[in-house]
Amino acid sequence: MEMKNIKRFLGENSEEKESQKKIHNKCRNEKTCPSGYFAFKIVSGAANVVGPSICFEDKIIMSGVRSNIGRGLNIALINATSGVVLKTGYFDMYSGDVKEVKDFLKPTQDGTFVLIASYDDPATKLDDETRDMFTGFGSSYAKKLGFRDSWIFLGGKGLKAKSPFEQHIKNDKETNKYDGWPEVIEMEGCVPQKKI
């Protein structure tokens, strides 16, 4: 028996050991989150073809597979202490009613994470009051959000500063990846758990 085969038989093949060592990180993120942090991944929609997805603590909470996404703004509200999903909703901002977004967000309590992924058009029906609500959750881009922009965001009710978890790409025919839409945005990370 060759030495290579003996090592494989004895389980000493270093390549196999390396592949077995690969740890599954929550939400398939590159890094493991430390204790006291929640893992998340938010992916915007691709043009008007592929819907967005939101993962939190290794659970896909919004996606096309779950059939709980739609054109416009896809929003998940999560308890920032327990990590429990409070509610999810999607709101058509091209031909829908912005009042539905306000009704969804107004009861939000301090200590709630707000996760948002855009799909197709997140902004046409947005009014100043709704943009102010998003700004209050820590958004830096809500007031500038335009027709068919790509936008993903994780903020919270009761934040004292701007959220570091936000990405935005302007709809610009010179730079758009798709015909009429900017490229998909993906953001992953670790958000600190709110202590009681």
PDB file of C-alpha atoms in Angstrom:
ATOM      1  CA  MET A   1       0.000   0.000   0.000  1.00  0.00           C
ATOM      2  CA  GLU A   2       1.395   3.420  -0.966  1.00  0.00           C
ATOM      3  CA  MET A   3       2.175   5.904   1.814  1.00  0.00           C
ATOM      4  CA  LYS A   4      -0.489   8.343   0.450  1.00  0.00           C
ATOM      5  CA  ASN A   5      -3.136   5.608   0.651  1.00  0.00           C
ATOM      6  CA  ILE A   6      -2.000   4.580   4.150  1.00  0.00           C
ATOM      7  CA  LYS A   7      -2.307   8.184   5.343  1.00  0.00           C
ATOM      8  CA  ARG A   8      -5.763   8.441   3.786  1.00  0.00           C
ATOM      9  CA  PHE A   9      -6.732   5.152   5.453  1.00  0.00           C
ATOM     10  CA  LEU A  10      -5.499   6.472   8.792  1.00  0.00           C
ATOM     11  CA  GLY A  11      -7.327   9.771   8.244  1.00  0.00           C
ATOM     12  CA  GLU A  12      -4.153  11.791   7.957  1.00  0.00           C
ATOM     13  CA  ASN A  13      -4.848  13.416   4.618  1.00  0.00           C
ATOM     14  CA  SER A  14      -4.395  17.119   5.328  1.00  0.00           C
ATOM     15  CA  GLU A  15      -6.643  18.235   2.433  1.00  0.00           C
ATOM     16  CA  GLU A  16      -9.539  16.175   3.755  1.00  0.00           C
ATOM     17  CA  LYS A  17      -8.944  17.476   7.290  1.00  0.00           C
ATOM     18  CA  GLU A  18      -9.018  21.074   6.035  1.00  0.00           C
ATOM     19  CA  SER A  19     -12.340  20.572   4.252  1.00  0.00           C
ATOM     20  CA  GLN A  20     -13.793  18.952   7.373  1.00  0.00           C
ATOM     21  CA  LYS A  21     -12.603  21.881   9.506  1.00  0.00           C
ATOM     22  CA  LYS A  22     -14.631  24.435   7.541  1.00  0.00           C
ATOM     23  CA  ILE A  23     -17.215  25.756   9.949  1.00  0.00           C
ATOM     24  CA  HIS A  24     -20.668  26.734   8.805  1.00  0.00           C
ATOM     25  CA  ASN A  25     -21.094  30.383   9.799  1.00  0.00           C
ATOM     26  CA  LYS A  26     -24.603  31.678  10.388  1.00  0.00           C
ATOM     27  CA  CYS A  27     -26.258  33.069   7.217  1.00  0.00           C
ATOM     28  CA  ARG A  28     -23.248  31.593   5.330  1.00  0.00           C
ATOM     29  CA  ASN A  29     -21.254  34.676   6.281  1.00  0.00           C
ATOM     30  CA  GLU A  30     -17.478  34.853   5.900  1.00  0.00           C
ATOM     31  CA  LYS A  31     -16.888  35.475   9.600  1.00  0.00           C
ATOM     32  CA  THR A  32     -18.286  34.008  12.788  1.00  0.00           C
ATOM     33  CA  CYS A  33     -19.984  36.536  15.036  1.00  0.00           C
ATOM     34  CA  PRO A  34     -18.692  36.822  18.617  1.00  0.00           C
ATOM     35  CA  SER A  35     -20.870  36.201  21.647  1.00  0.00           C
ATOM     36  CA  GLY A  36     -23.355  39.011  22.188  1.00  0.00           C
ATOM     37  CA  TYR A  37     -23.793  39.653  18.441  1.00  0.00           C
ATOM     38  CA  PHE A  38     -26.349  38.495  15.878  1.00  0.00           C
ATOM     39  CA  ALA A  39     -25.344  37.406  12.355  1.00  0.00           C
ATOM     40  CA  PHE A  40     -27.206  38.889   9.413  1.00  0.00           C
ATOM     41  CA  LYS A  41     -27.107  39.043   5.618  1.00  0.00           C
ATOM     42  CA  ILE A  42     -29.241  41.307   3.437  1.00  0.00           C
ATOM     43  CA  VAL A  43     -29.322  41.048  -0.371  1.00  0.00           C
ATOM     44  CA  SER A  44     -31.235  43.529  -2.544  1.00  0.00           C
ATOM     45  CA  GLY A  45     -33.318  42.424  -5.489  1.00  0.00           C
ATOM     46  CA  ALA A  46     -31.815  42.120  -8.974  1.00  0.00           C
ATOM     47  CA  ALA A  47     -33.655  44.485 -11.354  1.00  0.00           C
ATOM     48  CA  ASN A  48     -37.292  43.310 -11.400  1.00  0.00           C
ATOM     49  CA  VAL A  49     -36.325  39.656 -11.887  1.00  0.00           C
ATOM     50  CA  VAL A  50     -34.762  38.141  -8.751  1.00  0.00           C
ATOM     51  CA  GLY A  51     -36.194  39.117  -5.386  1.00  0.00           C
ATOM     52  CA  PRO A  52     -34.234  40.118  -2.289  1.00  0.00           C
ATOM     53  CA  SER A  53     -33.450  38.030   0.779  1.00  0.00           C
ATOM     54  CA  ILE A  54     -32.926  38.720   4.458  1.00  0.00           C
ATOM     55  CA  CYS A  55     -31.189  36.245   6.775  1.00  0.00           C
ATOM     56  CA  PHE A  56     -30.900  36.726  10.543  1.00  0.00           C
ATOM     57  CA  GLU A  57     -29.169  34.318  12.938  1.00  0.00           C
ATOM     58  CA  ASP A  58     -29.043  31.596  10.263  1.00  0.00           C
ATOM     59  CA  LYS A  59     -32.747  31.825   9.407  1.00  0.00           C
ATOM     60  CA  ILE A  60     -33.876  33.073   6.000  1.00  0.00           C
ATOM     61  CA  ILE A  61     -36.721  35.291   7.152  1.00  0.00           C
ATOM     62  CA  MET A  62     -37.601  36.879   3.806  1.00  0.00           C
ATOM     63  CA  SER A  63     -37.010  35.438   0.314  1.00  0.00           C
ATOM     64  CA  GLY A  64     -38.639  34.300  -2.896  1.00  0.00           C
ATOM     65  CA  VAL A  65     -38.624  30.714  -1.597  1.00  0.00           C
ATOM     66  CA  ARG A  66     -40.622  31.808   1.459  1.00  0.00           C
ATOM     67  CA  SER A  67     -42.996  33.759  -0.850  1.00  0.00           C
ATOM     68  CA  ASN A  68     -42.970  36.776   1.483  1.00  0.00           C
ATOM     69  CA  ILE A  69     -41.228  39.403  -0.668  1.00  0.00           C
ATOM     70  CA  GLY A  70     -42.432  41.839  -3.295  1.00  0.00           C
ATOM     71  CA  ARG A  71     -41.650  44.871  -5.397  1.00  0.00           C
ATOM     72  CA  GLY A  72     -40.657  47.949  -3.385  1.00  0.00           C
ATOM     73  CA  LEU A  73     -39.482  47.778   0.236  1.00  0.00           C
ATOM     74  CA  ASN A  74     -39.090  44.449   2.038  1.00  0.00           C
ATOM     75  CA  ILE A  75     -38.943  45.047   5.792  1.00  0.00           C
ATOM     76  CA  ALA A  76     -38.312  42.791   8.793  1.00  0.00           C
ATOM     77  CA  LEU A  77     -38.696  43.945  12.396  1.00  0.00           C
ATOM     78  CA  ILE A  78     -36.682  41.946  14.949  1.00  0.00           C
ATOM     79  CA  ASN A  79     -36.410  42.160  18.729  1.00  0.00           C
ATOM     80  CA  ALA A  80     -32.862  43.452  19.316  1.00  0.00           C
ATOM     81  CA  THR A  81     -32.502  41.600  22.635  1.00  0.00           C
ATOM     82  CA  SER A  82     -33.949  38.155  21.853  1.00  0.00           C
ATOM     83  CA  GLY A  83     -33.448  38.050  18.069  1.00  0.00           C
ATOM     84  CA  VAL A  84     -37.098  37.010  17.617  1.00  0.00           C
ATOM     85  CA  VAL A  85     -38.721  38.111  14.343  1.00  0.00           C
ATOM     86  CA  LEU A  86     -41.653  40.369  15.253  1.00  0.00           C
ATOM     87  CA  LYS A  87     -43.110  40.839  11.767  1.00  0.00           C
ATOM     88  CA  THR A  88     -42.240  41.096   8.090  1.00  0.00           C
ATOM     89  CA  GLY A  89     -43.892  42.914   5.221  1.00  0.00           C
ATOM     90  CA  TYR A  90     -43.360  44.154   1.680  1.00  0.00           C
ATOM     91  CA  PHE A  91     -44.650  47.401   0.276  1.00  0.00           C
ATOM     92  CA  ASP A  92     -45.041  48.367  -3.385  1.00  0.00           C
ATOM     93  CA  MET A  93     -43.557  51.849  -3.664  1.00  0.00           C
ATOM     94  CA  TYR A  94     -44.366  52.245  -7.352  1.00  0.00           C
ATOM     95  CA  SER A  95     -48.135  51.738  -7.379  1.00  0.00           C
ATOM     96  CA  GLY A  96     -48.906  50.941  -3.729  1.00  0.00           C
ATOM     97  CA  ASP A  97     -49.941  53.126  -0.782  1.00  0.00           C
ATOM     98  CA  VAL A  98     -47.192  54.636   1.398  1.00  0.00           C
ATOM     99  CA  LYS A  99     -49.694  54.718   4.308  1.00  0.00           C
ATOM    100  CA  GLU A 100     -49.252  50.925   4.616  1.00  0.00           C
ATOM    101  CA  VAL A 101     -45.501  51.396   5.326  1.00  0.00           C
ATOM    102  CA  LYS A 102     -46.270  54.017   7.984  1.00  0.00           C
ATOM    103  CA  ASP A 103     -48.911  51.801   9.624  1.00  0.00           C
ATOM    104  CA  PHE A 104     -46.401  48.923   9.660  1.00  0.00           C
ATOM    105  CA  LEU A 105     -43.591  51.020  11.208  1.00  0.00           C
ATOM    106  CA  LYS A 106     -45.387  53.395  13.618  1.00  0.00           C
ATOM    107  CA  PRO A 107     -45.943  50.846  16.426  1.00  0.00           C
ATOM    108  CA  THR A 108     -42.217  49.889  16.388  1.00  0.00           C
ATOM    109  CA  GLN A 109     -40.816  49.935  19.945  1.00  0.00           C
ATOM    110  CA  ASP A 110     -37.348  51.014  21.086  1.00  0.00           C
ATOM    111  CA  GLY A 111     -35.008  48.021  20.956  1.00  0.00           C
ATOM    112  CA  THR A 112     -36.225  46.784  17.565  1.00  0.00           C
ATOM    113  CA  PHE A 113     -33.950  46.124  14.593  1.00  0.00           C
ATOM    114  CA  VAL A 114     -35.301  47.298  11.228  1.00  0.00           C
ATOM    115  CA  LEU A 115     -33.906  45.367   8.226  1.00  0.00           C
ATOM    116  CA  ILE A 116     -34.740  46.569   4.704  1.00  0.00           C
ATOM    117  CA  ALA A 117     -34.014  45.258   1.205  1.00  0.00           C
ATOM    118  CA  SER A 118     -35.156  47.055  -1.943  1.00  0.00           C
ATOM    119  CA  TYR A 119     -36.545  45.324  -5.015  1.00  0.00           C
ATOM    120  CA  ASP A 120     -37.321  47.007  -8.353  1.00  0.00           C
ATOM    121  CA  ASP A 121     -38.408  50.481  -7.147  1.00  0.00           C
ATOM    122  CA  PRO A 122     -38.151  51.469  -3.465  1.00  0.00           C
ATOM    123  CA  ALA A 123     -38.858  55.199  -3.697  1.00  0.00           C
ATOM    124  CA  THR A 124     -41.519  56.569  -6.059  1.00  0.00           C
ATOM    125  CA  LYS A 125     -44.306  56.733  -3.434  1.00  0.00           C
ATOM    126  CA  LEU A 126     -42.075  57.588  -0.459  1.00  0.00           C
ATOM    127  CA  ASP A 127     -43.048  60.853   1.227  1.00  0.00           C
ATOM    128  CA  ASP A 128     -41.062  63.032   3.633  1.00  0.00           C
ATOM    129  CA  GLU A 129     -42.698  61.526   6.730  1.00  0.00           C
ATOM    130  CA  THR A 130     -41.704  57.969   5.766  1.00  0.00           C
ATOM    131  CA  ARG A 131     -38.179  59.049   4.810  1.00  0.00           C
ATOM    132  CA  ASP A 132     -37.928  60.764   8.228  1.00  0.00           C
ATOM    133  CA  MET A 133     -38.969  57.497   9.911  1.00  0.00           C
ATOM    134  CA  PHE A 134     -36.122  55.648   8.157  1.00  0.00           C
ATOM    135  CA  THR A 135     -33.704  58.436   9.058  1.00  0.00           C
ATOM    136  CA  GLY A 136     -34.848  58.042  12.676  1.00  0.00           C
ATOM    137  CA  PHE A 137     -33.861  54.359  12.483  1.00  0.00           C
ATOM    138  CA  GLY A 138     -30.316  55.454  11.561  1.00  0.00           C
ATOM    139  CA  SER A 139     -30.455  55.684   7.748  1.00  0.00           C
ATOM    140  CA  SER A 140     -28.127  58.114   5.962  1.00  0.00           C
ATOM    141  CA  TYR A 141     -29.645  57.537   2.489  1.00  0.00           C
ATOM    142  CA  ALA A 142     -33.431  57.467   3.036  1.00  0.00           C
ATOM    143  CA  LYS A 143     -33.853  61.142   2.151  1.00  0.00           C
ATOM    144  CA  LYS A 144     -31.913  60.691  -1.122  1.00  0.00           C
ATOM    145  CA  LEU A 145     -33.511  57.396  -2.199  1.00  0.00           C
ATOM    146  CA  GLY A 146     -34.740  57.617  -5.807  1.00  0.00           C
ATOM    147  CA  PHE A 147     -36.561  55.663  -8.507  1.00  0.00           C
ATOM    148  CA  ARG A 148     -35.130  52.148  -8.945  1.00  0.00           C
ATOM    149  CA  ASP A 149     -32.173  52.719  -6.606  1.00  0.00           C
ATOM    150  CA  SER A 150     -30.712  49.654  -4.861  1.00  0.00           C
ATOM    151  CA  TRP A 151     -30.806  49.983  -1.059  1.00  0.00           C
ATOM    152  CA  ILE A 152     -30.168  47.706   1.897  1.00  0.00           C
ATOM    153  CA  PHE A 153     -30.228  48.765   5.516  1.00  0.00           C
ATOM    154  CA  LEU A 154     -30.118  47.517   9.092  1.00  0.00           C
ATOM    155  CA  GLY A 155     -31.004  50.108  11.707  1.00  0.00           C
ATOM    156  CA  GLY A 156     -33.066  50.282  14.837  1.00  0.00           C
ATOM    157  CA  LYS A 157     -35.641  52.151  16.838  1.00  0.00           C
ATOM    158  CA  GLY A 158     -33.969  54.205  19.540  1.00  0.00           C
ATOM    159  CA  LEU A 159     -30.535  54.516  17.873  1.00  0.00           C
ATOM    160  CA  LYS A 160     -28.573  57.599  18.876  1.00  0.00           C
ATOM    161  CA  ALA A 161     -26.310  57.607  15.795  1.00  0.00           C
ATOM    162  CA  LYS A 162     -26.283  56.683  12.106  1.00  0.00           C
ATOM    163  CA  SER A 163     -26.228  52.968  11.368  1.00  0.00           C
ATOM    164  CA  PRO A 164     -22.987  51.566   9.937  1.00  0.00           C
ATOM    165  CA  PHE A 165     -25.059  48.879   8.173  1.00  0.00           C
ATOM    166  CA  GLU A 166     -26.335  50.558   5.016  1.00  0.00           C
ATOM    167  CA  GLN A 167     -25.507  50.450   1.310  1.00  0.00           C
ATOM    168  CA  HIS A 168     -27.026  52.353  -1.574  1.00  0.00           C
ATOM    169  CA  ILE A 169     -26.449  52.462  -5.343  1.00  0.00           C
ATOM    170  CA  LYS A 170     -28.084  55.187  -7.411  1.00  0.00           C
ATOM    171  CA  ASN A 171     -30.054  54.262 -10.518  1.00  0.00           C
ATOM    172  CA  ASP A 172     -27.823  55.754 -13.239  1.00  0.00           C
ATOM    173  CA  LYS A 173     -28.001  54.686 -16.884  1.00  0.00           C
ATOM    174  CA  GLU A 174     -24.245  55.311 -17.235  1.00  0.00           C
ATOM    175  CA  THR A 175     -23.321  52.853 -14.472  1.00  0.00           C
ATOM    176  CA  ASN A 176     -26.324  50.488 -14.177  1.00  0.00           C
ATOM    177  CA  LYS A 177     -25.428  46.813 -14.369  1.00  0.00           C
ATOM    178  CA  TYR A 178     -28.866  45.810 -15.640  1.00  0.00           C
ATOM    179  CA  ASP A 179     -30.908  47.622 -18.278  1.00  0.00           C
ATOM    180  CA  GLY A 180     -32.635  50.268 -16.155  1.00  0.00           C
ATOM    181  CA  TRP A 181     -31.440  49.080 -12.731  1.00  0.00           C
ATOM    182  CA  PRO A 182     -28.227  49.233 -10.673  1.00  0.00           C
ATOM    183  CA  GLU A 183     -26.515  46.061  -9.506  1.00  0.00           C
ATOM    184  CA  VAL A 184     -27.461  43.876  -6.560  1.00  0.00           C
ATOM    185  CA  ILE A 185     -26.058  44.876  -3.179  1.00  0.00           C
ATOM    186  CA  GLU A 186     -25.101  42.320  -0.545  1.00  0.00           C
ATOM    187  CA  MET A 187     -24.163  43.096   3.043  1.00  0.00           C
ATOM    188  CA  GLU A 188     -23.304  40.738   5.870  1.00  0.00           C
ATOM    189  CA  GLY A 189     -22.081  41.309   9.374  1.00  0.00           C
ATOM    190  CA  CYS A 190     -22.570  41.105  13.107  1.00  0.00           C
ATOM    191  CA  VAL A 191     -24.916  43.468  14.914  1.00  0.00           C
ATOM    192  CA  PRO A 192     -24.644  43.869  18.691  1.00  0.00           C
ATOM    193  CA  GLN A 193     -27.414  42.378  20.769  1.00  0.00           C
ATOM    194  CA  LYS A 194     -29.259  44.938  22.884  1.00  0.00           C
ATOM    195  CA  LYS A 195     -28.689  44.237  26.557  1.00  0.00           C
ATOM    196  CA  ILE A 196     -31.686  44.291  28.883  1.00  0.00           C
TER     197      ILE A 196
END
